[in-house]
Amino acid sequence: MASTTHRDDDSMLEECPSCERETPHSVSVQILTESTKAENAQFSREPYRVATCQACEHETKTRMNNA
């Protein structure tokens, strides 16, 4: 997982693959459905760490079970 630095404005500094430098990111945890089949969707929800670059809005999703 990327290293992070907390800032006073509640954003985190992380390496952005799009900007190719360390930028402020907003970070959240979201429950996402992995299955594309409707009958299995209720059984395929997993927690993901979602980081969004505040400079270019590039979004990175990392499955928490794989972190």
Coordinates of C-alpha atoms in Angstrom, one line a residue:
M1 CA 0.0 0.0 0.0
A2 CA 1.1 3.5 -0.7
S3 CA 2.8 5.5 2.1
T4 CA 0.7 8.4 3.3
T5 CA 1.3 11.7 5.1
H6 CA -1.6 13.4 6.9
R7 CA -2.1 17.1 6.4
D8 CA -4.0 19.7 8.5
D9 CA -6.9 19.8 6.0
D10 CA -7.7 16.1 6.5
S11 CA -6.3 15.1 3.1
M12 CA -3.4 12.7 2.7
L13 CA -0.3 13.0 0.6
E14 CA 0.2 10.0 -1.6
E15 CA 2.0 9.1 -4.8
C16 CA -0.3 9.7 -7.8
P17 CA 0.4 7.4 -10.8
S18 CA -1.2 10.0 -13.1
C19 CA 0.6 13.1 -11.8
E20 CA 3.8 11.1 -11.2
R21 CA 4.4 13.0 -7.9
E22 CA 3.1 13.2 -4.3
T23 CA -0.2 15.0 -4.2
P24 CA -3.1 15.5 -1.7
H25 CA -5.7 12.7 -1.8
S26 CA -9.1 12.2 -0.3
V27 CA -9.5 8.6 1.0
S28 CA -12.6 6.6 1.9
V29 CA -13.7 3.0 2.4
Q30 CA -16.5 1.9 0.2
I31 CA -18.4 -1.4 -0.1
L32 CA -18.3 -2.4 -3.8
T33 CA -20.1 -5.2 -5.6
E34 CA -17.7 -7.4 -7.6
S35 CA -20.2 -9.7 -9.4
T36 CA -21.7 -8.7 -12.7
K37 CA -24.5 -11.3 -12.3
A38 CA -27.6 -10.0 -10.5
E39 CA -28.3 -13.3 -8.7
N40 CA -24.8 -13.3 -7.0
A41 CA -24.4 -9.6 -6.4
Q42 CA -25.6 -9.7 -2.7
F43 CA -22.8 -12.2 -2.0
S44 CA -20.0 -10.5 -3.7
R45 CA -19.6 -7.2 -1.8
E46 CA -16.1 -6.3 -0.5
P47 CA -14.6 -3.3 1.2
Y48 CA -12.3 -1.2 -1.0
R49 CA -10.0 1.7 -0.1
V50 CA -10.7 4.5 -2.6
A51 CA -8.1 7.3 -3.0
T52 CA -8.9 10.2 -5.2
C53 CA -6.1 12.7 -6.3
Q54 CA -7.2 16.2 -5.5
A55 CA -5.0 17.6 -8.3
C56 CA -6.1 15.4 -11.3
E57 CA -9.1 13.4 -9.8
H58 CA -7.4 10.1 -10.7
E59 CA -9.1 7.4 -8.6
T60 CA -7.3 4.3 -7.2
K61 CA -9.3 1.4 -5.7
T62 CA -7.6 -1.3 -3.6
R63 CA -9.5 -4.3 -2.3
M64 CA -9.0 -4.3 1.5
N65 CA -8.8 -8.1 1.7
N66 CA -5.7 -7.8 -0.6
A67 CA -4.1 -4.8 1.1

